[in-house]
Short mmCIF file of C-alpha atoms in Angstrom, two decimals:
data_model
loop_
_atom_site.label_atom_id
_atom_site.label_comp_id
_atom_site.label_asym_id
_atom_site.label_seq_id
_atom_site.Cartn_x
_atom_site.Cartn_y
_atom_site.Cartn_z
CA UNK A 243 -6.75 -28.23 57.86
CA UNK A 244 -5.70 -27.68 54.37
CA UNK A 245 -2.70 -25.27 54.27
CA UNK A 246 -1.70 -26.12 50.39
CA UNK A 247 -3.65 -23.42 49.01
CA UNK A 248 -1.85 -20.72 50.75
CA UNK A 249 0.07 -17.66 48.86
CA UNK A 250 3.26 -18.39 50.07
CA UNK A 251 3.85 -14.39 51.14
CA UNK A 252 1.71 -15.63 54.16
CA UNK A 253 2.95 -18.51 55.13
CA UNK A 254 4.77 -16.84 57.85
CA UNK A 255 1.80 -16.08 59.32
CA UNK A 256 0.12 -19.46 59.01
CA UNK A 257 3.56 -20.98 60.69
CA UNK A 258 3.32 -18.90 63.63
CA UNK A 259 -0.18 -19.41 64.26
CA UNK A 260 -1.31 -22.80 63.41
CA UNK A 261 1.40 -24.72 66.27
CA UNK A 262 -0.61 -22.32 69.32
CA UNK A 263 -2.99 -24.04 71.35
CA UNK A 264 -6.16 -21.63 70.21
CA UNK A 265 -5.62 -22.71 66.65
CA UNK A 266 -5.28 -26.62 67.86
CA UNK A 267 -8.51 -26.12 69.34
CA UNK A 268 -10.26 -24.97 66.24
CA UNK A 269 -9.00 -27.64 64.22
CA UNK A 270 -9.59 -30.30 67.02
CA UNK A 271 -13.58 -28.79 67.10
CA UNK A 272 -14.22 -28.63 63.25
CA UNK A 273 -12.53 -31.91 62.89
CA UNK A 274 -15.09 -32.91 65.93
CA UNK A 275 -17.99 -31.77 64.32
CA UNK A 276 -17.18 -33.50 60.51
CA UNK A 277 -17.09 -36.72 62.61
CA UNK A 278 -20.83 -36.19 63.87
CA UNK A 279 -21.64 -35.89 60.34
CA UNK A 280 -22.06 -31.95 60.52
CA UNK A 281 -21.67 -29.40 56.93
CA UNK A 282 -18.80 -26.94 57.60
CA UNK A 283 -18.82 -24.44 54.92
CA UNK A 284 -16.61 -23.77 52.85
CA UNK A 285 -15.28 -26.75 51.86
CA UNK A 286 -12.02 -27.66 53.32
CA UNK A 287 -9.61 -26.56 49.99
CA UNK A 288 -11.44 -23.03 50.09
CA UNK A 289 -10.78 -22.02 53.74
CA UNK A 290 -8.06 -20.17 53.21
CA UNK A 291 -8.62 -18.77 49.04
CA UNK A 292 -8.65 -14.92 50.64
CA UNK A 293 -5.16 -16.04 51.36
CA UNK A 294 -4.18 -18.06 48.24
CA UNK A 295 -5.60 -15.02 45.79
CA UNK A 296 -4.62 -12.07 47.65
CA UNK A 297 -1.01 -11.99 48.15
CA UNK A 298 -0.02 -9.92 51.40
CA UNK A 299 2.44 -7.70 49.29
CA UNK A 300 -0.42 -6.48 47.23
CA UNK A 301 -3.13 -5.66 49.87
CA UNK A 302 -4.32 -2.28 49.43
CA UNK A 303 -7.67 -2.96 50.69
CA UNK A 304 -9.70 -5.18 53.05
CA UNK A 305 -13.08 -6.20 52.84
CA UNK A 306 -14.30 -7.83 56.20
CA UNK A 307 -17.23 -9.48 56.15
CA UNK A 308 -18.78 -11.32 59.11
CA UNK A 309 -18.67 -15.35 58.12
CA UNK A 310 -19.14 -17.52 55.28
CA UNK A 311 -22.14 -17.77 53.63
CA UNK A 312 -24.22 -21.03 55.31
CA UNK A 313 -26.34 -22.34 52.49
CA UNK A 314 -25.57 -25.27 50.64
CA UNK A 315 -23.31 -24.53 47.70
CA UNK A 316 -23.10 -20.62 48.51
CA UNK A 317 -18.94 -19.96 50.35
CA UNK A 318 -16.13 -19.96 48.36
CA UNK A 319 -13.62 -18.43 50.71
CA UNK A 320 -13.86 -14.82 50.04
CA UNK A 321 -16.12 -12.57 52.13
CA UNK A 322 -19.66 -11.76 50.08
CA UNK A 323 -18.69 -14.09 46.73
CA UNK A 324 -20.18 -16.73 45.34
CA UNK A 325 -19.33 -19.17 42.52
CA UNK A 326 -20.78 -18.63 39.06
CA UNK A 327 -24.08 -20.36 38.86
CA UNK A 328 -24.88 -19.86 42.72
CA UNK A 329 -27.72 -17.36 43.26
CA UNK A 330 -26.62 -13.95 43.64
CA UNK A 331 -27.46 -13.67 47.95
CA UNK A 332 -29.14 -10.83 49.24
CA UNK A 333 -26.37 -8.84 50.93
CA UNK A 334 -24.08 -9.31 47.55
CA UNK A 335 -27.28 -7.81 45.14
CA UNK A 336 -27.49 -5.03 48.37
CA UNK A 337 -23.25 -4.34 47.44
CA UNK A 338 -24.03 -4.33 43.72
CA UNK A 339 -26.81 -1.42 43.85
CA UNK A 340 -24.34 0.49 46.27
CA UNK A 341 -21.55 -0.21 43.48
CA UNK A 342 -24.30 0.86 40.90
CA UNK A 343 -24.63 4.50 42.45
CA UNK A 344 -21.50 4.81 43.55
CA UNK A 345 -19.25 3.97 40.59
CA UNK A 346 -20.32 5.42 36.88
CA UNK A 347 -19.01 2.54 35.09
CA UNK A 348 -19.86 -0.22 37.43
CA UNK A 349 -22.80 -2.79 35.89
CA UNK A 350 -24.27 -5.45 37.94
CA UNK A 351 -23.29 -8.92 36.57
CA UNK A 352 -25.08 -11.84 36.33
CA UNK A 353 -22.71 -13.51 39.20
CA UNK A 354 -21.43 -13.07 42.32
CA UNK A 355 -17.69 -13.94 41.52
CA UNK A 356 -15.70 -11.57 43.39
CA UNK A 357 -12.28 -13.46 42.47
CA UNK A 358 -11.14 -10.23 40.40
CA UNK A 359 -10.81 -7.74 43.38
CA UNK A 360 -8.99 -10.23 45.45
CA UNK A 361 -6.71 -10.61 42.12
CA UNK A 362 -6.54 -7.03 42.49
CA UNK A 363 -5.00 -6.37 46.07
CA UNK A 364 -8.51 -6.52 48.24
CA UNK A 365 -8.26 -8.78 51.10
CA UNK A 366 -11.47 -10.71 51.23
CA UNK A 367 -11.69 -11.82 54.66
CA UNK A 368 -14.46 -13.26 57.01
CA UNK A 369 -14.00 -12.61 60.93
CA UNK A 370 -14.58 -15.95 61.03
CA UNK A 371 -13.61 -18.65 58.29
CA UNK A 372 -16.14 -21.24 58.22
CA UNK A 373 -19.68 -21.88 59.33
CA UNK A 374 -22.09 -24.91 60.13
CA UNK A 375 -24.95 -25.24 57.27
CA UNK A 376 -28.07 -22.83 57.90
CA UNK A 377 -26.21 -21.58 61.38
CA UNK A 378 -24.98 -17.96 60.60
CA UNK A 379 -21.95 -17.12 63.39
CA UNK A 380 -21.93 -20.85 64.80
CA UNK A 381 -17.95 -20.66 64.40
CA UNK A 382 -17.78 -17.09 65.72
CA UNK A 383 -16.61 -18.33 69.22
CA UNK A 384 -14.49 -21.38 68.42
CA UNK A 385 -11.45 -19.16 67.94
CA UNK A 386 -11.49 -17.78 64.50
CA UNK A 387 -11.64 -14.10 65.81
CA UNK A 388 -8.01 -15.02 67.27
CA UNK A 389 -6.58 -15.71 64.15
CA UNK A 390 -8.35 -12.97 62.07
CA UNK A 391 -6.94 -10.80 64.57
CA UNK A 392 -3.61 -11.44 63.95
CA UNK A 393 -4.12 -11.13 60.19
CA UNK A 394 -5.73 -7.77 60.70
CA UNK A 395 -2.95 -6.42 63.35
CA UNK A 396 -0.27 -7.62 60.66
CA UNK A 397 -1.32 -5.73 57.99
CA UNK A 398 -1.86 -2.36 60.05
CA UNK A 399 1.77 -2.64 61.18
CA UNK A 400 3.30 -3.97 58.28
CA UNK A 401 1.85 -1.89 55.36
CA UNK A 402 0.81 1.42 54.78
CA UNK A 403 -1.81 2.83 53.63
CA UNK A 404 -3.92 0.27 53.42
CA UNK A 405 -7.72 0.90 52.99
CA UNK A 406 -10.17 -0.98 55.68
CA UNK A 407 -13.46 -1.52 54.96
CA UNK A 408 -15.58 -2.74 57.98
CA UNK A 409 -19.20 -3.70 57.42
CA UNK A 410 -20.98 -4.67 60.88
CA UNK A 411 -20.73 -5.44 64.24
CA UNK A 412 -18.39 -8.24 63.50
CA UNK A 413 -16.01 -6.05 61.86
CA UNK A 414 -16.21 -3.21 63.41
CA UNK A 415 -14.52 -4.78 66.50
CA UNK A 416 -11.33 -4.98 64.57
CA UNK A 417 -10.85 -1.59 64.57
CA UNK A 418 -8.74 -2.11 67.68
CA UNK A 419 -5.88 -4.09 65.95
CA UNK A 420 -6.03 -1.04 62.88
CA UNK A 421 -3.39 2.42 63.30
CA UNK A 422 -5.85 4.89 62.05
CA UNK A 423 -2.86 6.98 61.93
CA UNK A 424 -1.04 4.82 59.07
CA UNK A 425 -4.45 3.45 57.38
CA UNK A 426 -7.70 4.56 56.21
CA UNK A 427 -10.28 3.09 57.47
CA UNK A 428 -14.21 2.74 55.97
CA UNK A 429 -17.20 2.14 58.30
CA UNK A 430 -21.07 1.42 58.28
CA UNK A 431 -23.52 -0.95 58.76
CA UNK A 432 -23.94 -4.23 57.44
CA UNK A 433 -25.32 -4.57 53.65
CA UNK A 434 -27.61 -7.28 54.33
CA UNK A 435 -31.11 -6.41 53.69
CA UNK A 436 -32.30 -6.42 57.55
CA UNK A 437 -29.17 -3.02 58.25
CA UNK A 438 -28.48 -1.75 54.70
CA UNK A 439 -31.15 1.01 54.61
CA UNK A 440 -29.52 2.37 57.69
CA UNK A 441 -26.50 3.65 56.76
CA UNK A 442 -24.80 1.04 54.44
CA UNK A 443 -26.75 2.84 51.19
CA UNK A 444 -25.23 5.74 49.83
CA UNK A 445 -22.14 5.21 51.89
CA UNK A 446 -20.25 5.17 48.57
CA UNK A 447 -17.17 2.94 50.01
CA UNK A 448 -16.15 2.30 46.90
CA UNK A 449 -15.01 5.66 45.20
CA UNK A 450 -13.90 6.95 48.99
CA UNK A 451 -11.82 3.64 48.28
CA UNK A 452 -10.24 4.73 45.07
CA UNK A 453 -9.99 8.11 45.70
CA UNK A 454 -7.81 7.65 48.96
CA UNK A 455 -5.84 4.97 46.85
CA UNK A 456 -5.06 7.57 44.07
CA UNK A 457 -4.21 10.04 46.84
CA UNK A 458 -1.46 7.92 47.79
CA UNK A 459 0.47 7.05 44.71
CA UNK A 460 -1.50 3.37 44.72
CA UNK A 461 -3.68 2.07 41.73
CA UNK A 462 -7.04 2.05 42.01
CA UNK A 463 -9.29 -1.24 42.44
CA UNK A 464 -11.20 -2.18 39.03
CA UNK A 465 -14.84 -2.67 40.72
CA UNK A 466 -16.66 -3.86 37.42
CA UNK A 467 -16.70 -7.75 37.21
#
């Protein structure tokens, strides 16, 4: 795996996880699966961005998402982005409307970049990291959730006050490894069109997001992109 793109203010982390056997084993099984001519997305130097843009000084908030996106082109190592010039996906256009009720002076782009939040202090993480082409959750049970984990139990001991925004099943099931006494912590369904109408609309996670932020002394995150 390709640890050079890697904030050093988590390298820590990476150094205490990547020598255990769990970790072995995912590297041993995507490095398996390459071999028998399989895609794994996102490519191998984006894996780790969330951890290369996001320094883990500045997290005020995390975005989990469930796992990468699986069509051709599409991941970039941040949880609902996309590259300029990839088609805005479904569950991203589903955020944007949210964003468009929610926050006055939010206007949805023409991309799907979400580079300037994680600039910005928001953790965009998957559960799981990477993904076989057109198989949503195929990597959800090769150890990933270990490791994600650990990032998410880190941050709730380490920081305060950190904002954590769980959309789905998927992330939901972190809320074990999260002290709701020292954090704030955002819930609902997924946004993707199949859950969004039950509970993700009108949720307005992104002003409950600032105004907790501003409640504490901590700047507020920038939505428009």
């Amino acid at each position: 795996m390709n640890f050079q793109n890697i904030h050093p203010s988590w390298l820590w982390l990476f150094d205490s996880e990547k020598e255990k056997p769990y970790f072995k084993a995912i590297e041993k099984k995507l490095i398996a699966q390459k071999a028998e001519g399989e895609n794994i997305f996102p490519p191998e130097s984006l894996v780790f961005e969330a951890f290369n843009l996001t320094p883990f000084d500045k997290i005020n908030v995390v975005l989990l998402g469930q796992d990468p996106y699986h069509g051709e082109g599409e991941a970039n190592g941040l949880c609902f982005s996309v590259n300029e010039g990839i088609k805005i996906p479904p569950s991203l256009r589903n955020i944007y409307k949210e964003l468009e009720t929610d926050i006055t002076e939010f206007k949805k782009p023409n991309h799907g970049n979400l580079q300037y939040w994680a600039k910005q202090g928001v953790l965009l993480l998957n559960t799981s990291l990477t993904v076989l082409k057109d198989q949503a959750n195929s990597h959800s049970k090769i150890g990933w959730q270990q490791f994600t984990n650990k990032v998410i139990e880190n941050i709730s001991n380490q920081k305060e006050k950190v904002v954590f925004i769980l959309w789905g099943k998927n992330a939901h099931d972190k809320m074990e490894f999260i002290n709701p006494n020292k954090h704030f912590i955002i819930k609902s369904v997924h946004p993707s069109p199949l859950s969004a109408s039950r509970g993700f609309f009108g949720s307005k996670p992104f002003s409950k997001t600032n105004e907790y932020l501003l409640a504490n002394n901590k700047t507020p995150i920038d939505w428009r992109l």
